[in-house]
GROMACS .gro file of C-alpha atoms in nm:
model
  377
    1MET     CA    1   4.269  14.882 -10.858
    2GLN     CA    2   4.110  15.202 -10.988
    3SER     CA    3   3.840  15.368 -10.778
    4GLN     CA    4   3.487  15.277 -10.889
    5CYS     CA    5   3.323  15.574 -10.715
    6ASP     CA    6   3.414  15.905 -10.554
    7LEU     CA    7   3.154  15.897 -10.276
    8MET     CA    8   2.976  15.609 -10.109
    9ILE     CA    9   2.654  15.700  -9.928
   10LEU     CA   10   2.534  15.462  -9.656
   11THR     CA   11   2.166  15.483  -9.573
   12THR     CA   12   1.864  15.268  -9.482
   13HIS     CA   13   1.492  15.257  -9.560
   14PHE     CA   14   1.373  15.301  -9.200
   15GLY     CA   15   1.132  15.575  -9.304
   16ALA     CA   16   1.167  15.778  -9.622
   17GLY     CA   17   1.373  16.060  -9.473
   18HIS     CA   18   1.717  15.900  -9.478
   19VAL     CA   19   1.688  15.806  -9.844
   20SER     CA   20   1.549  16.150  -9.931
   21VAL     CA   21   1.849  16.311  -9.766
   22SER     CA   22   2.090  16.098  -9.968
   23LYS     CA   23   1.907  16.188 -10.290
   24ALA     CA   24   1.918  16.558 -10.205
   25ILE     CA   25   2.293  16.543 -10.142
   26GLN     CA   26   2.349  16.362 -10.473
   27GLU     CA   27   2.147  16.627 -10.654
   28HIS     CA   28   2.349  16.915 -10.508
   29ILE     CA   29   2.682  16.744 -10.576
   30ARG     CA   30   2.596  16.673 -10.939
   31SER     CA   31   2.479  17.030 -10.990
   32ILE     CA   32   2.843  17.126 -10.925
   33ASP     CA   33   3.015  16.826 -11.085
   34ALA     CA   34   2.796  16.621 -11.317
   35ASN     CA   35   3.066  16.354 -11.349
   36TYR     CA   36   3.110  16.292 -10.978
   37ARG     CA   37   3.059  15.921 -10.914
   38ILE     CA   38   2.825  15.831 -10.628
   39HIS     CA   39   2.732  15.483 -10.506
   40VAL     CA   40   2.441  15.449 -10.261
   41VAL     CA   41   2.426  15.146 -10.032
   42ASP     CA   42   2.144  15.031  -9.806
   43THR     CA   43   2.345  14.917  -9.504
   44ASN     CA   44   2.076  14.675  -9.390
   45GLU     CA   45   2.058  14.510  -9.732
   46LEU     CA   46   2.437  14.481  -9.738
   47ILE     CA   47   2.457  14.324  -9.393
   48PHE     CA   48   2.136  14.124  -9.368
   49SER     CA   49   2.052  14.058  -9.736
   50ARG     CA   50   1.701  13.913  -9.771
   51ASN     CA   51   1.629  13.953  -9.401
   52SER     CA   52   1.643  14.330  -9.442
   53LYS     CA   53   1.291  14.327  -9.590
   54ILE     CA   54   1.165  14.146  -9.281
   55MET     CA   55   1.335  14.407  -9.063
   56TYR     CA   56   1.169  14.692  -9.250
   57ARG     CA   57   0.825  14.531  -9.230
   58SER     CA   58   0.873  14.465  -8.859
   59PHE     CA   59   0.978  14.826  -8.803
   60ASP     CA   60   0.666  14.956  -8.979
   61LYS     CA   61   0.446  14.727  -8.770
   62ILE     CA   62   0.611  14.832  -8.444
   63ILE     CA   63   0.568  15.205  -8.500
   64SER     CA   64   0.212  15.152  -8.623
   65ALA     CA   65   0.110  14.925  -8.336
   66ASP     CA   66   0.284  15.079  -8.035
   67HIS     CA   67   0.514  15.380  -8.054
   68HIS     CA   68   0.602  15.334  -7.685
   69VAL     CA   69   0.821  15.032  -7.768
   70TYR     CA   70   1.008  15.231  -8.031
   71ASN     CA   71   1.045  15.534  -7.804
   72PHE     CA   72   1.187  15.325  -7.519
   73TYR     CA   73   1.462  15.209  -7.753
   74TYR     CA   74   1.508  15.560  -7.894
   75TYR     CA   75   1.548  15.737  -7.561
   76HIS     CA   76   1.704  15.475  -7.335
   77ARG     CA   77   1.954  15.271  -7.528
   78ARG     CA   78   2.237  15.357  -7.756
   79PRO     CA   79   2.259  15.094  -8.034
   80TRP     CA   80   2.462  14.792  -7.933
   81SER     CA   81   2.569  14.950  -7.600
   82PHE     CA   82   2.507  14.617  -7.428
   83ILE     CA   83   2.788  14.463  -7.635
   84HIS     CA   84   3.130  14.530  -7.482
   85ASP     CA   85   3.353  14.415  -7.769
   86ARG     CA   86   3.154  14.532  -8.066
   87LYS     CA   87   3.437  14.478  -8.315
   88ASP     CA   88   3.436  14.104  -8.246
   89PHE     CA   89   3.056  14.082  -8.236
   90PHE     CA   90   3.022  14.256  -8.572
   91SER     CA   91   3.329  14.103  -8.735
   92SER     CA   92   3.126  13.933  -9.011
   93HIS     CA   93   2.941  14.260  -9.081
   94LEU     CA   94   3.267  14.454  -9.094
   95LYS     CA   95   3.406  14.201  -9.338
   96LYS     CA   96   3.118  14.273  -9.576
   97ILE     CA   97   3.189  14.643  -9.550
   98ASP     CA   98   3.558  14.579  -9.615
   99GLU     CA   99   3.479  14.374  -9.925
  100LEU     CA  100   3.254  14.648 -10.060
  101LEU     CA  101   3.506  14.924  -9.992
  102ARG     CA  102   3.786  14.723 -10.154
  103GLU     CA  103   3.568  14.672 -10.460
  104MET     CA  104   3.443  15.031 -10.496
  105LYS     CA  105   3.740  15.219 -10.345
  106PRO     CA  106   3.548  15.540 -10.269
  107VAL     CA  107   3.733  15.859 -10.181
  108CYS     CA  108   3.503  15.917  -9.883
  109VAL     CA  109   3.192  15.778  -9.713
  110LEU     CA  110   2.880  15.969  -9.607
  111SER     CA  111   2.627  15.819  -9.366
  112SER     CA  112   2.267  15.936  -9.323
  113PHE     CA  113   2.173  15.680  -9.055
  114PRO     CA  114   2.313  15.624  -8.702
  115SER     CA  115   2.388  15.251  -8.730
  116SER     CA  116   2.564  15.308  -9.062
  117THR     CA  117   2.796  15.556  -8.891
  118GLU     CA  118   2.844  15.308  -8.606
  119LEU     CA  119   2.945  15.025  -8.838
  120MET     CA  120   3.178  15.245  -9.044
  121SER     CA  121   3.341  15.378  -8.728
  122LEU     CA  122   3.394  15.023  -8.603
  123TYR     CA  123   3.530  14.929  -8.944
  124LYS     CA  124   3.782  15.214  -8.945
  125ASP     CA  125   3.900  15.111  -8.599
  126ALA     CA  126   3.923  14.740  -8.677
  127TYR     CA  127   4.091  14.781  -9.017
  128ASN     CA  128   4.303  15.087  -8.936
  129SER     CA  129   4.130  15.270  -9.219
  130THR     CA  130   4.173  15.643  -9.272
  131ILE     CA  131   3.892  15.687  -9.524
  132PRO     CA  132   3.705  16.010  -9.442
  133LEU     CA  133   3.370  15.936  -9.277
  134TYR     CA  134   3.106  16.209  -9.275
  135THR     CA  135   2.765  16.190  -9.108
  136CYS     CA  136   2.454  16.390  -9.192
  137ILE     CA  137   2.222  16.406  -8.889
  138THR     CA  138   1.868  16.380  -9.025
  139ASP     CA  139   1.667  16.506  -8.726
  140VAL     CA  140   1.711  16.806  -8.497
  141VAL     CA  141   1.868  16.593  -8.225
  142ASP     CA  142   2.195  16.541  -8.038
  143ASN     CA  143   2.134  16.174  -7.954
  144ASP     CA  144   2.439  15.966  -7.870
  145GLU     CA  145   2.341  15.709  -8.132
  146TRP     CA  146   2.485  15.947  -8.395
  147LEU     CA  147   2.817  16.000  -8.215
  148HIS     CA  148   3.110  15.770  -8.292
  149GLY     CA  149   3.482  15.810  -8.241
  150LYS     CA  150   3.602  15.752  -8.596
  151ASN     CA  151   3.357  15.991  -8.761
  152ASP     CA  152   3.546  16.284  -8.911
  153LEU     CA  153   3.273  16.541  -8.972
  154TYR     CA  154   2.910  16.601  -8.877
  155PHE     CA  155   2.665  16.797  -9.090
  156VAL     CA  156   2.419  16.922  -8.830
  157PRO     CA  157   2.070  17.073  -8.869
  158HIS     CA  158   2.100  17.384  -8.652
  159GLU     CA  159   2.343  17.588  -8.446
  160SER     CA  160   2.167  17.479  -8.124
  161ILE     CA  161   2.257  17.118  -8.205
  162ALA     CA  162   2.618  17.211  -8.281
  163ILE     CA  163   2.642  17.376  -7.938
  164ARG     CA  164   2.497  17.071  -7.763
  165LEU     CA  165   2.730  16.834  -7.950
  166GLU     CA  166   3.027  17.052  -7.857
  167GLN     CA  167   2.917  17.028  -7.494
  168LYS     CA  168   2.924  16.649  -7.536
  169GLY     CA  169   3.288  16.664  -7.639
  170ILE     CA  170   3.269  16.681  -8.019
  171SER     CA  171   3.532  16.923  -8.150
  172ARG     CA  172   3.382  17.233  -8.311
  173ASP     CA  173   3.596  17.183  -8.623
  174LYS     CA  174   3.406  16.857  -8.680
  175LEU     CA  175   3.068  17.035  -8.689
  176ILE     CA  176   2.922  17.218  -8.989
  177VAL     CA  177   2.573  17.370  -8.966
  178THR     CA  178   2.396  17.295  -9.295
  179GLY     CA  179   2.035  17.221  -9.206
  180ILE     CA  180   1.885  16.890  -9.313
  181PRO     CA  181   1.939  16.846  -9.689
  182VAL     CA  182   1.644  16.905  -9.920
  183ARG     CA  183   1.620  16.882 -10.297
  184LYS     CA  184   1.732  17.175 -10.511
  185ALA     CA  185   1.378  17.239 -10.636
  186PHE     CA  186   1.276  17.356 -10.288
  187TYR     CA  187   1.524  17.645 -10.318
  188SER     CA  188   1.358  17.773 -10.638
  189ASN     CA  189   1.196  18.118 -10.634
  190TYR     CA  190   0.835  18.028 -10.704
  191ASP     CA  191   0.555  18.282 -10.738
  192LYS     CA  192   0.284  18.171 -10.493
  193ASN     CA  193  -0.005  18.332 -10.680
  194ALA     CA  194   0.117  18.200 -11.015
  195LEU     CA  195   0.130  17.849 -10.869
  196LYS     CA  196  -0.222  17.884 -10.729
  197GLU     CA  197  -0.344  17.984 -11.073
  198GLU     CA  198  -0.156  17.695 -11.235
  199PHE     CA  199  -0.318  17.445 -10.996
  200GLY     CA  200  -0.664  17.595 -11.052
  201TYR     CA  201  -0.703  17.807 -10.738
  202ASP     CA  202  -0.791  18.171 -10.685
  203SER     CA  203  -0.510  18.385 -10.540
  204ARG     CA  204  -0.747  18.476 -10.254
  205ASN     CA  205  -0.780  18.110 -10.152
  206ARG     CA  206  -0.585  17.990  -9.850
  207ILE     CA  207  -0.434  17.652  -9.936
  208ILE     CA  208  -0.389  17.392  -9.661
  209LEU     CA  209  -0.156  17.106  -9.757
  210ILE     CA  210  -0.212  16.787  -9.556
  211MET     CA  211   0.062  16.522  -9.556
  212GLY     CA  212   0.128  16.205  -9.360
  213GLY     CA  213  -0.175  16.003  -9.462
  214ALA     CA  214   0.036  15.700  -9.549
  215LEU     CA  215   0.145  15.672  -9.186
  216GLY     CA  216  -0.198  15.730  -9.040
  217ILE     CA  217  -0.081  16.036  -8.847
  218ILE     CA  218  -0.345  16.283  -8.963
  219PRO     CA  219  -0.717  16.291  -8.875
  220GLU     CA  220  -0.921  16.025  -9.051
  221LYS     CA  221  -1.270  16.120  -8.931
  222SER     CA  222  -1.504  16.243  -9.204
  223SER     CA  223  -1.625  16.523  -8.976
  224PHE     CA  224  -1.283  16.690  -8.986
  225TYR     CA  225  -1.279  16.708  -9.365
  226ARG     CA  226  -1.638  16.831  -9.375
  227TRP     CA  227  -1.536  17.104  -9.132
  228LEU     CA  228  -1.239  17.202  -9.351
  229ASN     CA  229  -1.465  17.208  -9.655
  230SER     CA  230  -1.697  17.455  -9.483
  231ILE     CA  231  -1.439  17.729  -9.416
  232ASP     CA  232  -1.471  18.026  -9.652
  233HIS     CA  233  -1.184  18.077  -9.899
  234VAL     CA  234  -1.000  17.766  -9.776
  235ARG     CA  235  -0.894  17.487 -10.011
  236ALA     CA  236  -0.733  17.170  -9.878
  237VAL     CA  237  -0.502  16.931 -10.062
  238LEU     CA  238  -0.467  16.590  -9.898
  239ILE     CA  239  -0.175  16.373 -10.008
  240SER     CA  240  -0.285  16.027  -9.900
  241GLY     CA  241   0.014  15.817 -10.006
  242LYS     CA  242  -0.043  15.446  -9.943
  243ASN     CA  243  -0.344  15.510  -9.721
  244SER     CA  244  -0.605  15.397  -9.975
  245LYS     CA  245  -0.877  15.376  -9.707
  246LEU     CA  246  -0.838  15.744  -9.622
  247LYS     CA  247  -0.831  15.837  -9.990
  248GLU     CA  248  -1.153  15.648 -10.061
  249LYS     CA  249  -1.324  15.782  -9.748
  250VAL     CA  250  -1.255  16.147  -9.830
  251GLU     CA  251  -1.333  16.105 -10.201
  252GLU     CA  252  -1.668  15.948 -10.116
  253LEU     CA  253  -1.760  16.266  -9.928
  254SER     CA  254  -1.748  16.457 -10.260
  255LEU     CA  255  -1.619  16.771 -10.092
  256LYS     CA  256  -1.587  17.064 -10.331
  257ASN     CA  257  -1.299  17.229 -10.145
  258VAL     CA  258  -1.092  16.923 -10.050
  259LYS     CA  259  -0.877  16.763 -10.317
  260VAL     CA  260  -0.721  16.418 -10.265
  261ILE     CA  261  -0.411  16.300 -10.448
  262GLU     CA  262  -0.225  15.978 -10.387
  263TYR     CA  263   0.126  16.083 -10.490
  264THR     CA  264   0.290  16.381 -10.654
  265ASP     CA  265   0.630  16.452 -10.804
  266ARG     CA  266   0.565  16.824 -10.761
  267MET     CA  267   0.598  16.851 -10.384
  268PRO     CA  268   0.817  17.166 -10.400
  269GLU     CA  269   0.546  17.343 -10.599
  270TYR     CA  270   0.269  17.227 -10.365
  271MET     CA  271   0.461  17.345 -10.059
  272HIS     CA  272   0.549  17.684 -10.208
  273MET     CA  273   0.187  17.731 -10.319
  274SER     CA  274   0.040  17.643  -9.979
  275ASP     CA  275  -0.026  17.874  -9.686
  276ILE     CA  276  -0.037  17.610  -9.412
  277LEU     CA  277   0.112  17.260  -9.383
  278ILE     CA  278  -0.047  16.993  -9.164
  279GLY     CA  279   0.182  16.694  -9.130
  280LYS     CA  280   0.433  16.493  -8.937
  281ALA     CA  281   0.748  16.635  -8.784
  282GLY     CA  282   1.001  16.426  -8.972
  283GLY     CA  283   1.335  16.601  -9.008
  284ILE     CA  284   1.326  16.639  -9.384
  285THR     CA  285   0.962  16.757  -9.385
  286VAL     CA  286   1.047  17.021  -9.126
  287PHE     CA  287   1.331  17.153  -9.341
  288GLU     CA  288   1.135  17.135  -9.665
  289ALA     CA  289   0.883  17.360  -9.491
  290ILE     CA  290   1.159  17.592  -9.369
  291VAL     CA  291   1.307  17.633  -9.717
  292SER     CA  292   0.955  17.678  -9.860
  293LEU     CA  293   0.870  17.933  -9.585
  294LEU     CA  294   0.561  17.729  -9.504
  295PRO     CA  295   0.409  17.753  -9.152
  296THR     CA  296   0.348  17.407  -9.008
  297ILE     CA  297   0.091  17.248  -8.782
  298VAL     CA  298   0.205  16.914  -8.641
  299TYR     CA  299  -0.070  16.675  -8.541
  300ASN     CA  300  -0.016  16.440  -8.247
  301PRO     CA  301   0.360  16.363  -8.269
  302GLU     CA  302   0.441  16.026  -8.114
  303LEU     CA  303   0.782  15.899  -8.228
  304GLY     CA  304   1.089  16.011  -8.034
  305GLN     CA  305   1.267  16.196  -8.312
  306GLU     CA  306   0.945  16.373  -8.413
  307ILE     CA  307   0.892  16.484  -8.053
  308GLU     CA  308   1.246  16.625  -8.056
  309ASN     CA  309   1.185  16.799  -8.389
  310CYS     CA  310   0.871  16.954  -8.238
  311LYS     CA  311   1.083  17.103  -7.960
  312PHE     CA  312   1.284  17.276  -8.234
  313ILE     CA  313   0.966  17.398  -8.407
  314ARG     CA  314   0.846  17.549  -8.077
  315GLN     CA  315   1.188  17.691  -7.990
  316GLU     CA  316   1.219  17.875  -8.322
  317GLY     CA  317   0.849  17.963  -8.361
  318LEU     CA  318   0.806  17.775  -8.688
  319GLY     CA  319   0.459  17.638  -8.628
  320ILE     CA  320   0.208  17.496  -8.383
  321ILE     CA  321   0.209  17.151  -8.218
  322THR     CA  322  -0.131  16.993  -8.155
  323ALA     CA  323  -0.229  16.683  -7.960
  324ASN     CA  324  -0.582  16.620  -8.086
  325THR     CA  325  -0.839  16.728  -8.343
  326LYS     CA  326  -0.979  17.004  -8.120
  327GLU     CA  327  -0.636  17.165  -8.089
  328LEU     CA  328  -0.575  17.112  -8.461
  329LYS     CA  329  -0.890  17.303  -8.557
  330LYS     CA  330  -0.796  17.584  -8.320
  331ALA     CA  331  -0.448  17.603  -8.474
  332ILE     CA  332  -0.589  17.614  -8.827
  333ILE     CA  333  -0.822  17.902  -8.741
  334SER     CA  334  -0.531  18.087  -8.578
  335MET     CA  335  -0.306  18.043  -8.881
  336LEU     CA  336  -0.573  18.163  -9.121
  337TYR     CA  337  -0.513  18.512  -8.982
  338ALA     CA  338  -0.245  18.672  -9.199
  339GLU     CA  339  -0.067  18.840  -8.907
  340ASN     CA  340  -0.015  18.503  -8.734
  341ARG     CA  341   0.119  18.341  -9.050
  342ASP     CA  342   0.342  18.640  -9.124
  343ARG     CA  343   0.499  18.617  -8.778
  344ILE     CA  344   0.584  18.250  -8.836
  345VAL     CA  345   0.715  18.323  -9.187
  346ASP     CA  346   0.953  18.582  -9.037
  347ASN     CA  347   1.087  18.311  -8.804
  348LEU     CA  348   1.119  18.067  -9.095
  349LYS     CA  349   1.326  18.325  -9.285
  350LYS     CA  350   1.568  18.355  -8.991
  351VAL     CA  351   1.624  17.978  -8.973
  352ARG     CA  352   1.642  17.943  -9.350
  353LYS     CA  353   1.955  18.163  -9.357
  354SER     CA  354   2.155  17.878  -9.200
  355VAL     CA  355   2.017  17.607  -9.431
  356ASN     CA  356   2.260  17.531  -9.712
  357THR     CA  357   2.282  17.182  -9.857
  358ARG     CA  358   2.541  17.310 -10.103
  359LEU     CA  359   2.792  17.330  -9.814
  360ILE     CA  360   2.774  16.950  -9.784
  361ALA     CA  361   2.834  16.909 -10.156
  362GLU     CA  362   3.127  17.151 -10.151
  363LYS     CA  363   3.290  16.982  -9.850
  364ILE     CA  364   3.262  16.639 -10.011
  365LEU     CA  365   3.401  16.768 -10.341
  366ASP     CA  366   3.689  16.936 -10.156
  367THR     CA  367   3.783  16.614  -9.979
  368ASN     CA  368   4.147  16.523 -10.026
  369ARG     CA  369   4.160  16.263 -10.302
  370ASN     CA  370   4.465  16.083 -10.168
  371GLU     CA  371   4.421  15.708 -10.156
  372TRP     CA  372   4.278  15.606  -9.818
  373GLY     CA  373   4.475  15.383  -9.585
  374GLU     CA  374   4.377  15.041  -9.469
  375LYS     CA  375   4.502  14.754  -9.258
  376ASP     CA  376   4.762  14.534  -9.418
  377ASP     CA  377   4.639  14.200  -9.547
   0.00000   0.00000   0.00000
């Protein structure tokens, strides 16, 4: 049977980052080869069908209600480690993967989520498959949940992670430092002042971009936005996402210098225009800021992977981590001084040199197109 796709990407919708990474990789591949065939699969939907929606809703409720439960799982247990014979336990799941691979016959598989890599690694072992399996690590972490014996190549976010993975026994020739993939538009050479003019701002204005409203991880008190509104030459743009309550609350304040938008398809332009980003420390957001050379203030990180990403931000001097509104205000005032921002931008430029999503695209396109092996029927 003829191959139906060249690359199969396995991802999930646990947060927007994993899907964003898969979209960024597709974009870079197709900028090189417009005819390259890519098939994206939500692993949870494949395995659990209708129940996957329940899983996603439950996940959202857990991280909203009590991040401690999530963090216990994140830090203390590798997925499925309590199951000794995982191949037998997941045999029905592996069968679904086998059926899909037989139907699509991809040249290689890329995973952007730990459990997807786990299942594909188990599949390769159980079915004696030699299909190349690549994993893109989507946070600045070296967690064991990403590490599986049958994975052939890891695209890692930073050299420090490559070193730590090598110390854990991963061969260096299986590690490529690429950064976390971001869309091509973020690499564009925008003119900051021209963007400010296009969006209706004076070039002397300092633009503060506030993201993360949909997850409730930015300040919601009216007093904070009134304070922002009062700072000379500062203009704030709040992207509220699904947080309609926050949107309505801030809009009702009728603040001249605080603009609220629900969604935008021009995030690269907003980030390149801005002088300061206030937001969450998700892996893709961190690297969008790096590529955009945008100093970041993280407000009250709680989830395990965001805490780890904050360690990276501190280590490389890419921004300021704050635990409460008082610290947030202090950080904003500090970053409004040009010399403080310039110092952070210099650090961002150093890290940006190692960020290259195109390397992922080139490696995938260079993959040997010999038919992959599989277990005899």
